[in-house]
PDB file of C-alpha atoms and ligand atoms in Angstrom:
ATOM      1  CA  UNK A   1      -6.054   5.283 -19.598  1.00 74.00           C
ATOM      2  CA  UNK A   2      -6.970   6.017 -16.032  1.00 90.00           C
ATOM      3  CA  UNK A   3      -7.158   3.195 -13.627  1.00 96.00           C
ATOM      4  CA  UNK A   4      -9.963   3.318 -10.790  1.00 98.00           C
ATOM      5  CA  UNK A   5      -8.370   2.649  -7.422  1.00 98.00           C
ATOM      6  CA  UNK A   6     -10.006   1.520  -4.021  1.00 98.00           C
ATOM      7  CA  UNK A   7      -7.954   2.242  -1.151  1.00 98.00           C
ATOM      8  CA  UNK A   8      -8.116   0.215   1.988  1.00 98.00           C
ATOM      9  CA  UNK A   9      -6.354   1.291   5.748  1.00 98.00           C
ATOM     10  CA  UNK A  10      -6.047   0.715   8.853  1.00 97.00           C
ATOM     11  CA  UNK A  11      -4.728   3.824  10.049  1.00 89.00           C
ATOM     12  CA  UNK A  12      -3.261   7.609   9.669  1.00 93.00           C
ATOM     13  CA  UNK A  13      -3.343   7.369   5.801  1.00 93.00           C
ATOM     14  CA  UNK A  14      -0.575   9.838   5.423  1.00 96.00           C
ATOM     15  CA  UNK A  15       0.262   7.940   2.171  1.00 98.00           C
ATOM     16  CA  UNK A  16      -3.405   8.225   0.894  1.00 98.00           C
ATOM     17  CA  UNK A  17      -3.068  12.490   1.287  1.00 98.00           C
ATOM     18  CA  UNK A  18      -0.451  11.972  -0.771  1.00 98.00           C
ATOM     19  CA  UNK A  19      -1.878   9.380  -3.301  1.00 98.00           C
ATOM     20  CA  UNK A  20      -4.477  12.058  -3.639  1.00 98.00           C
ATOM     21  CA  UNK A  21      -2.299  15.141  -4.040  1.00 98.00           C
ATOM     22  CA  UNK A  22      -0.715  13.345  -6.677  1.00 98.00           C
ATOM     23  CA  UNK A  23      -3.777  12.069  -9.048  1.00 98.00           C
ATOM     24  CA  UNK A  24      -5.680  15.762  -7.938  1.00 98.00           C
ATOM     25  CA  UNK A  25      -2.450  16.999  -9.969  1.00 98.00           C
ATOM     26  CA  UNK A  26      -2.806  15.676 -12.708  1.00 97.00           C
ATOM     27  CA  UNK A  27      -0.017  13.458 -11.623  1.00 96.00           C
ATOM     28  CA  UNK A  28      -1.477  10.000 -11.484  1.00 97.00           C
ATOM     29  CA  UNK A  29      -3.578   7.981 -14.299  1.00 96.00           C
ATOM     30  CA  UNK A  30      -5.817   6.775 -11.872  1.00 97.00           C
ATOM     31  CA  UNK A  31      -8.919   7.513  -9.727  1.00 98.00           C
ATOM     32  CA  UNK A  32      -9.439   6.998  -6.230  1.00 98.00           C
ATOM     33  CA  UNK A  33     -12.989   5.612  -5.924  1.00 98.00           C
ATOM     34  CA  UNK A  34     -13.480   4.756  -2.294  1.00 98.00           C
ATOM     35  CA  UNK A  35     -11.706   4.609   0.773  1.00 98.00           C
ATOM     36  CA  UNK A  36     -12.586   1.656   3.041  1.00 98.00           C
ATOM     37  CA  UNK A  37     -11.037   1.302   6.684  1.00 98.00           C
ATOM     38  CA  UNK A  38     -11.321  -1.288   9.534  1.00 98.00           C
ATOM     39  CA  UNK A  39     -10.570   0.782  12.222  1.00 97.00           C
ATOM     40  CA  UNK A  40     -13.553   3.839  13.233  1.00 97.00           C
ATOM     41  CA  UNK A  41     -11.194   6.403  13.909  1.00 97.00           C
ATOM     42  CA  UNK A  42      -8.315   5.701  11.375  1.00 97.00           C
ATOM     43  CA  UNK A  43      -7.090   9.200   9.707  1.00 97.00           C
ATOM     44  CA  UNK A  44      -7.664   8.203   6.315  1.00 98.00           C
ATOM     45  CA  UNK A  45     -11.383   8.187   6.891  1.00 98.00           C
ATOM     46  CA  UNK A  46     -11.269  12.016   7.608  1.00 98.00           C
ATOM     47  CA  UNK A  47      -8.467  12.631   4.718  1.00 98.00           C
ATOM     48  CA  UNK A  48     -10.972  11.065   2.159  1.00 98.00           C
ATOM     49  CA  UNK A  49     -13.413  13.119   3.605  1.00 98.00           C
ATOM     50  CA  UNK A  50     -11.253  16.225   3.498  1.00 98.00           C
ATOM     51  CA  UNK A  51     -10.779  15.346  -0.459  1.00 98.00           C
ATOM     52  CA  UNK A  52     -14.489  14.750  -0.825  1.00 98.00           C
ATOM     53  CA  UNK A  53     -13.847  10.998  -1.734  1.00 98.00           C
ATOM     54  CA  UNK A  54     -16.521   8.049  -1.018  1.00 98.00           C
ATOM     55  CA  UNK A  55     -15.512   6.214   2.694  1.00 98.00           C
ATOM     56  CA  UNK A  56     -16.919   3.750   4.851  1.00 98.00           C
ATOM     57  CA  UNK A  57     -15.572   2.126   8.304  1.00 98.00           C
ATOM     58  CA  UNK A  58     -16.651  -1.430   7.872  1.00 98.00           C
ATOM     59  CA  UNK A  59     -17.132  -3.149  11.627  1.00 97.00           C
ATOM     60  CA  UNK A  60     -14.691  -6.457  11.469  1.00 97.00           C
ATOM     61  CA  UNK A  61     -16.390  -7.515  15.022  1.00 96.00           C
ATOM     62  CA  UNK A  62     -18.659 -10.281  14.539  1.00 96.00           C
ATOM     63  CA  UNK A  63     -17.430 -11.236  11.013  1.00 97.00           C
ATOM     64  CA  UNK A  64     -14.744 -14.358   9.735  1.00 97.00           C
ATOM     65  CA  UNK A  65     -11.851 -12.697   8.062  1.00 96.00           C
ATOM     66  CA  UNK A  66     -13.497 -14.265   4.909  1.00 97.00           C
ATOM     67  CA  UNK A  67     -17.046 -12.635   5.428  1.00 98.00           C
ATOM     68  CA  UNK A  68     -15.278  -9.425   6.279  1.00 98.00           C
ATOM     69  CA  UNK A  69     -13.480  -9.396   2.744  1.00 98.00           C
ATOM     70  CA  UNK A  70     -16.645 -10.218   0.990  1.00 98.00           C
ATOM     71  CA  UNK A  71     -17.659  -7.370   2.221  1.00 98.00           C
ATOM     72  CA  UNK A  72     -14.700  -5.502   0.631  1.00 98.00           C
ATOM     73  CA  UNK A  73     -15.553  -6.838  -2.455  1.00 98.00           C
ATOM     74  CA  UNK A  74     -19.068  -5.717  -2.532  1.00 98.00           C
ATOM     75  CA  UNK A  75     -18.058  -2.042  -1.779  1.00 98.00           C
ATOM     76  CA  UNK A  76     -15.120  -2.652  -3.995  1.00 98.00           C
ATOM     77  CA  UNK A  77     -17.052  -3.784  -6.973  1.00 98.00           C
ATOM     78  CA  UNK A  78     -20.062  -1.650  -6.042  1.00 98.00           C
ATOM     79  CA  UNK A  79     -17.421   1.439  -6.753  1.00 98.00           C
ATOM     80  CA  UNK A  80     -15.825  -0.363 -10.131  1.00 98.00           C
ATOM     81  CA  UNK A  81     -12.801  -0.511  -8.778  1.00 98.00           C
ATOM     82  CA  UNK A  82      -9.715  -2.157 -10.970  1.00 98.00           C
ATOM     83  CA  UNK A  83      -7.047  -1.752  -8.548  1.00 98.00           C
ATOM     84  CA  UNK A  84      -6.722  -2.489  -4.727  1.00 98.00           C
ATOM     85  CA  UNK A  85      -4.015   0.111  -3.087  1.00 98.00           C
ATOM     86  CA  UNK A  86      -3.401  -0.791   0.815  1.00 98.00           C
ATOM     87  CA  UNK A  87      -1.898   1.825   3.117  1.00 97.00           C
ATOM     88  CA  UNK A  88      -1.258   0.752   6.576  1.00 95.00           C
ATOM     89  CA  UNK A  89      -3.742  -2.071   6.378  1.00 96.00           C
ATOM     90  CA  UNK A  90      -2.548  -4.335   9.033  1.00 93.00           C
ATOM     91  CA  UNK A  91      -5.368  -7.356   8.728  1.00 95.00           C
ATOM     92  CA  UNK A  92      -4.099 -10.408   6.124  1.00 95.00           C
ATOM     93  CA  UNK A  93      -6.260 -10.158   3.658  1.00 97.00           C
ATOM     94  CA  UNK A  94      -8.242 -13.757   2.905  1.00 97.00           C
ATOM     95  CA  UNK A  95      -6.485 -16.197   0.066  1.00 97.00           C
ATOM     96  CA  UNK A  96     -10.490 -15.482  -1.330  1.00 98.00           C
ATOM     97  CA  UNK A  97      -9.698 -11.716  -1.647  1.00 98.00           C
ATOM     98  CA  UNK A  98      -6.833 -12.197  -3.110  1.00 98.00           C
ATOM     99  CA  UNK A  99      -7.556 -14.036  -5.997  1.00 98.00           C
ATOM    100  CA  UNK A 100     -10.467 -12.131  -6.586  1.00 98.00           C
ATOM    101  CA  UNK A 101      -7.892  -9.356  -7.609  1.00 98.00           C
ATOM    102  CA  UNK A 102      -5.057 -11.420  -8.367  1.00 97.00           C
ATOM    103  CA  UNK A 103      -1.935  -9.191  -9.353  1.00 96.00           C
ATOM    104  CA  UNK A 104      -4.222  -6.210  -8.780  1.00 97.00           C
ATOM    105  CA  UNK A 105      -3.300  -5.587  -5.051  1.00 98.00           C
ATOM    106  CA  UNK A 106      -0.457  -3.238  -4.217  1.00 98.00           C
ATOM    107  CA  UNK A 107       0.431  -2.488  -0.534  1.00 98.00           C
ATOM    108  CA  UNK A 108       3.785  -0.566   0.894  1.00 98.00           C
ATOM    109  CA  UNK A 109       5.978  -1.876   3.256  1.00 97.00           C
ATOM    110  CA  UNK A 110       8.554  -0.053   5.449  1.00 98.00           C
ATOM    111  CA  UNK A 111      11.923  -1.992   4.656  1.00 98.00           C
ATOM    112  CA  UNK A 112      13.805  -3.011   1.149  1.00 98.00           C
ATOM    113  CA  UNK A 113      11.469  -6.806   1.004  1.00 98.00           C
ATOM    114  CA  UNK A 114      12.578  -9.178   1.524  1.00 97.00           C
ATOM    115  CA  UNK A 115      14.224  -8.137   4.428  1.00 98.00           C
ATOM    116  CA  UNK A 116      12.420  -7.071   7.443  1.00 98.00           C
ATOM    117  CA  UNK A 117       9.007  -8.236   6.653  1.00 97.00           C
ATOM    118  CA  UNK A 118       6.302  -8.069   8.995  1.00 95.00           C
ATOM    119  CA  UNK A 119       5.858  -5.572  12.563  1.00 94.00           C
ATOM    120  CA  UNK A 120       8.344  -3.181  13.433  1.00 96.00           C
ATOM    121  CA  UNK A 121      10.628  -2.974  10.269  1.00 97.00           C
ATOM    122  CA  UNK A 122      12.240   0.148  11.258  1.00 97.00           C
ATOM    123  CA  UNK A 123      13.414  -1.374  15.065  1.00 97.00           C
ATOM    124  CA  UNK A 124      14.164  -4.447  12.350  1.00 98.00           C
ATOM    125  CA  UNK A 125      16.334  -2.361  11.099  1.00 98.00           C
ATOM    126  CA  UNK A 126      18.387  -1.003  13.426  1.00 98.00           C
ATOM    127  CA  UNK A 127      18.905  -3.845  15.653  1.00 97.00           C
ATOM    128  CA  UNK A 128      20.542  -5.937  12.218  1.00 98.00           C
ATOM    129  CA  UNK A 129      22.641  -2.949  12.059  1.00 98.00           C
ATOM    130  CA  UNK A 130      22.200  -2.438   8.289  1.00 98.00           C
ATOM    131  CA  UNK A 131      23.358   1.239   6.704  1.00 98.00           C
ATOM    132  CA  UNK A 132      20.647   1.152   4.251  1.00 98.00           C
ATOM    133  CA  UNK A 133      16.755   0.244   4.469  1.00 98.00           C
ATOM    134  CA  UNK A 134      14.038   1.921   2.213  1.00 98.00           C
ATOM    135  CA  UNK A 135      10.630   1.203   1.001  1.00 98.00           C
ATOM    136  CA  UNK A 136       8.903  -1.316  -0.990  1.00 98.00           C
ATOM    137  CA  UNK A 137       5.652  -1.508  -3.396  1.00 98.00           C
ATOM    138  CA  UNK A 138       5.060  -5.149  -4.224  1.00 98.00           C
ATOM    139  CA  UNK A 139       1.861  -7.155  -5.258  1.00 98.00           C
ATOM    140  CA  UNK A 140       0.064  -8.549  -2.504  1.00 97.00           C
ATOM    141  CA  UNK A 141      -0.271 -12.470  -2.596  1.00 96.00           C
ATOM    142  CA  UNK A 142      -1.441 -14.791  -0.209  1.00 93.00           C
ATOM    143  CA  UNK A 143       1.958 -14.533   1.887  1.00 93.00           C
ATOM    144  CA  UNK A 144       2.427 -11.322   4.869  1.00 92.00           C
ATOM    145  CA  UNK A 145       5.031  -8.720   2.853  1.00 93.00           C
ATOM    146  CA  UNK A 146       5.962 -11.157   0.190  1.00 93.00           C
ATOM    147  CA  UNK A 147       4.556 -10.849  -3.124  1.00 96.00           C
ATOM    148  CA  UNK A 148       6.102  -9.618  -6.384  1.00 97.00           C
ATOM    149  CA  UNK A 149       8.038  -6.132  -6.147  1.00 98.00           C
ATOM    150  CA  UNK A 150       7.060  -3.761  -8.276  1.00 98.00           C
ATOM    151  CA  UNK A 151       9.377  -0.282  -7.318  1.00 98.00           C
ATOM    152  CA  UNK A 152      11.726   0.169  -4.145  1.00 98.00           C
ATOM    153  CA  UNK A 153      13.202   3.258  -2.709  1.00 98.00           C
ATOM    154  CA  UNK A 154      16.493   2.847  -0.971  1.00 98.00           C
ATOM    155  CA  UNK A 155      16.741   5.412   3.151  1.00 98.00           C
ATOM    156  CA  UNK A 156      19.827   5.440   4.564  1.00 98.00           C
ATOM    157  CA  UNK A 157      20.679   4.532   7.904  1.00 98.00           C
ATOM    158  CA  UNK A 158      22.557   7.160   9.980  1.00 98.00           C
ATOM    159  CA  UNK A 159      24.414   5.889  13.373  1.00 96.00           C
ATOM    160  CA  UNK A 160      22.821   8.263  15.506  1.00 97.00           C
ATOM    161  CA  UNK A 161      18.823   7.254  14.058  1.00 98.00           C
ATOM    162  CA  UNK A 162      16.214   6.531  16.992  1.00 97.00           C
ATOM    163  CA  UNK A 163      13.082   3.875  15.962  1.00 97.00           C
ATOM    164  CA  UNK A 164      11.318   7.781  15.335  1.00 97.00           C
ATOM    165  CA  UNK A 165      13.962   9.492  13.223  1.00 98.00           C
ATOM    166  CA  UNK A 166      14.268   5.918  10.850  1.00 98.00           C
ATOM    167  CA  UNK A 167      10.699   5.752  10.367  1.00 98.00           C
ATOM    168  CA  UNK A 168       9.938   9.930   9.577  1.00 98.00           C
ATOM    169  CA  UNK A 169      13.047   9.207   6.706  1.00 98.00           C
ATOM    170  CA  UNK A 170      11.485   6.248   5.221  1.00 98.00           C
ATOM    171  CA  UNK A 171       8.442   7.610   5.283  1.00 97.00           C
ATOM    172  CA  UNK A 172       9.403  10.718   3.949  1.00 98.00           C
ATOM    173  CA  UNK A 173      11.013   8.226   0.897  1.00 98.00           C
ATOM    174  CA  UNK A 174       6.717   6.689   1.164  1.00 98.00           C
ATOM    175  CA  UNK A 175       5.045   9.791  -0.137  1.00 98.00           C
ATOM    176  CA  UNK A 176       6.965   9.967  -2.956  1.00 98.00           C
ATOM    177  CA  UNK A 177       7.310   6.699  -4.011  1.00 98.00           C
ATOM    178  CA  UNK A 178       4.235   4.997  -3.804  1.00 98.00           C
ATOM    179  CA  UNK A 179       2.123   7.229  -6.362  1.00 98.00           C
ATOM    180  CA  UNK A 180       5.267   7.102  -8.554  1.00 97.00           C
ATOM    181  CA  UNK A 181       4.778   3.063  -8.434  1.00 98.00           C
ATOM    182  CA  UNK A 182       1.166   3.329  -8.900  1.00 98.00           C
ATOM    183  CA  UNK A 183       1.798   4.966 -12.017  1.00 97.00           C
ATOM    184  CA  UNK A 184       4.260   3.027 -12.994  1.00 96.00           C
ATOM    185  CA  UNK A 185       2.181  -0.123 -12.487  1.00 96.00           C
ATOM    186  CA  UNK A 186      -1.258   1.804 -13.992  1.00 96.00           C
ATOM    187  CA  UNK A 187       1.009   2.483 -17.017  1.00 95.00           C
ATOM    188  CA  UNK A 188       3.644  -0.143 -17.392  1.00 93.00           C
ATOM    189  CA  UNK A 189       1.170  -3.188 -18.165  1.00 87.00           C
ATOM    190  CA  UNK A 190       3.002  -5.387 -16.008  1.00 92.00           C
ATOM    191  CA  UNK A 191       2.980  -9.448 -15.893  1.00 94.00           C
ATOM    192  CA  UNK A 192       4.237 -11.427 -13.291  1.00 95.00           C
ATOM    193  CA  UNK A 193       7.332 -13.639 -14.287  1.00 95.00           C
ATOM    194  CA  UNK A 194       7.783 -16.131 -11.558  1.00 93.00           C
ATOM    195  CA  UNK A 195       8.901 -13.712  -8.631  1.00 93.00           C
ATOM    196  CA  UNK A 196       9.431 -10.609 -10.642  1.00 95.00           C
ATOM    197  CA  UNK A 197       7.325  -7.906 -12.303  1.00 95.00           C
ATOM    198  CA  UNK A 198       8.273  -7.428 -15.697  1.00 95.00           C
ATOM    199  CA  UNK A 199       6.594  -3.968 -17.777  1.00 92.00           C
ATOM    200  CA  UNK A 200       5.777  -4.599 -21.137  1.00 83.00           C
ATOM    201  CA  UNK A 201       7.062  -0.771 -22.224  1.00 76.00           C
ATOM    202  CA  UNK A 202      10.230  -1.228 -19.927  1.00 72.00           C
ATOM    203  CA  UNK A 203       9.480   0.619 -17.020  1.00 73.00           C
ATOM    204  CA  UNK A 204      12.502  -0.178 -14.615  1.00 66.00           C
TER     205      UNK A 204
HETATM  206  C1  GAR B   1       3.434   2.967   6.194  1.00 88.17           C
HETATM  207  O1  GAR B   1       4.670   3.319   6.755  1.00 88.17           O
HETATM  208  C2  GAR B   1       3.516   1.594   5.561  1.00 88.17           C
HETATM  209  O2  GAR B   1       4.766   1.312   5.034  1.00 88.17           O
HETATM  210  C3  GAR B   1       3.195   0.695   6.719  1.00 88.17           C
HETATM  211  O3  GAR B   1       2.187   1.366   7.424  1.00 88.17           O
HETATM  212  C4  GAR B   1       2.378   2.773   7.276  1.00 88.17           C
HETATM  213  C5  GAR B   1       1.049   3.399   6.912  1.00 88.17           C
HETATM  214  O4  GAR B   1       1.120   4.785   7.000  1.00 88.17           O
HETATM  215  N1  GAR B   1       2.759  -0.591   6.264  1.00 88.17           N
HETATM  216  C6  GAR B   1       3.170  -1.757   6.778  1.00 88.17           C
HETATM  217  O5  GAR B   1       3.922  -1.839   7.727  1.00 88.17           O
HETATM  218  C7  GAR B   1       2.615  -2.998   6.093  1.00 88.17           C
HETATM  219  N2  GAR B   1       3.369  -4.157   6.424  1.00 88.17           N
HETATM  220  P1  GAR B   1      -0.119   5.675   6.581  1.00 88.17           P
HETATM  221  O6  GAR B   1      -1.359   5.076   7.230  1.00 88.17           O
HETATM  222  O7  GAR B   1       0.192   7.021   7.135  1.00 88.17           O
HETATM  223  O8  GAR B   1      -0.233   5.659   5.081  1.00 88.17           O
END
């Protein structure tokens, strides 16, 4: 079984170097198909590139949010892609988009959801005062850094963190964990039980 994946960023795409490593491996069931970004310059452009991997800036200027994501679609589609995997992608997608690949968008955010959802979830962090954060993979419905979790990774907090050192551990915690969840998800045959993720073989 090997799942084909389209990836879609806004900007370094640290976890997408990563993503690859993993599936170039032999690591991950899955294949990334194309890379799409919204910004000209973001770093995952030039990391697909570097791993010889189909990319494309698409221009947002000019378009509605909901022409933009037909766009997606199309170059989505075009490359037969199953699954939608966002890193860093900081435009909501449309409620269109997402049903279009209901329960088959995954994006990462910086914080154990549901705390600290939105900008800023390491400063978030550390103004609450909490000893522990992490990093969540969830399903992406129509709601900013709500939908269905699917793996977290616990980061602890140390007294002395800055904003910087917080956010280099959890995103340390990020490369790891998010092509362990896409496996996980690729493999596990997961349904979604009211708010939760449940794997038919038991995946935890
Ligand atoms: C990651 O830290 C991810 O958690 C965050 O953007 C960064 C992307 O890094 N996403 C969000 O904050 C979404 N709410 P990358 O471009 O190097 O993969």
């Amino acid at each position: 079984m090997t799942a084909s994946i389209g990836i879609i960023s806004s900007g370094r795409g640290e976890n997408l170097r990563y993503i690859l490593q993993a599936e170039r491996a032999g690591q991950l069931p899955a294949r990334v198909k194309i890379v799409l970004a919204d910004q000209p310059d973001a770093g995952a452009l030039r990391i697909a590139e570097e791993f010889c991997v189909p990319h494309m800036f698409i221009e947002p200027a000019g378009s509605s949010r909901e022409e933009y994501d037909q766009k997606l679609i199309e170059h989505l589609e075009g490359a037969g892609v199953e699954l939608v995997v966002l890193t860093g992608y900081m435009r909501i997608l449309s409620p269109g988009f997402v049903r279009h690949y209901k329960n088959r968008i995954l994006n990462i955010h910086p914080a154990l959801l549901p705390s600290f959802r939105g900008l800023d979830a390491f400063g978030q962090a550390l103004e609450h005062g909490v000893t522990w954060t992490g990093t969540t993979i969830h399903i992406v419905d129509e709601d900013v850094d709500h939908g269905p979790i699917v793996y977290q990774q616990p980061v602890p907090v140390k007294r002395s963190d800055t904003r910087e050192s917080l956010k280099a551990r959890i995103q340390r915690a990020e490369y790891r964990a998010y092509p362990r969840a896409i496996k996980m998800f690729i493999e596990g045959r997961p349904k979604v039980v009211g708010r939760k993720v449940v794997f038919e073989n038991g995946a935890k």
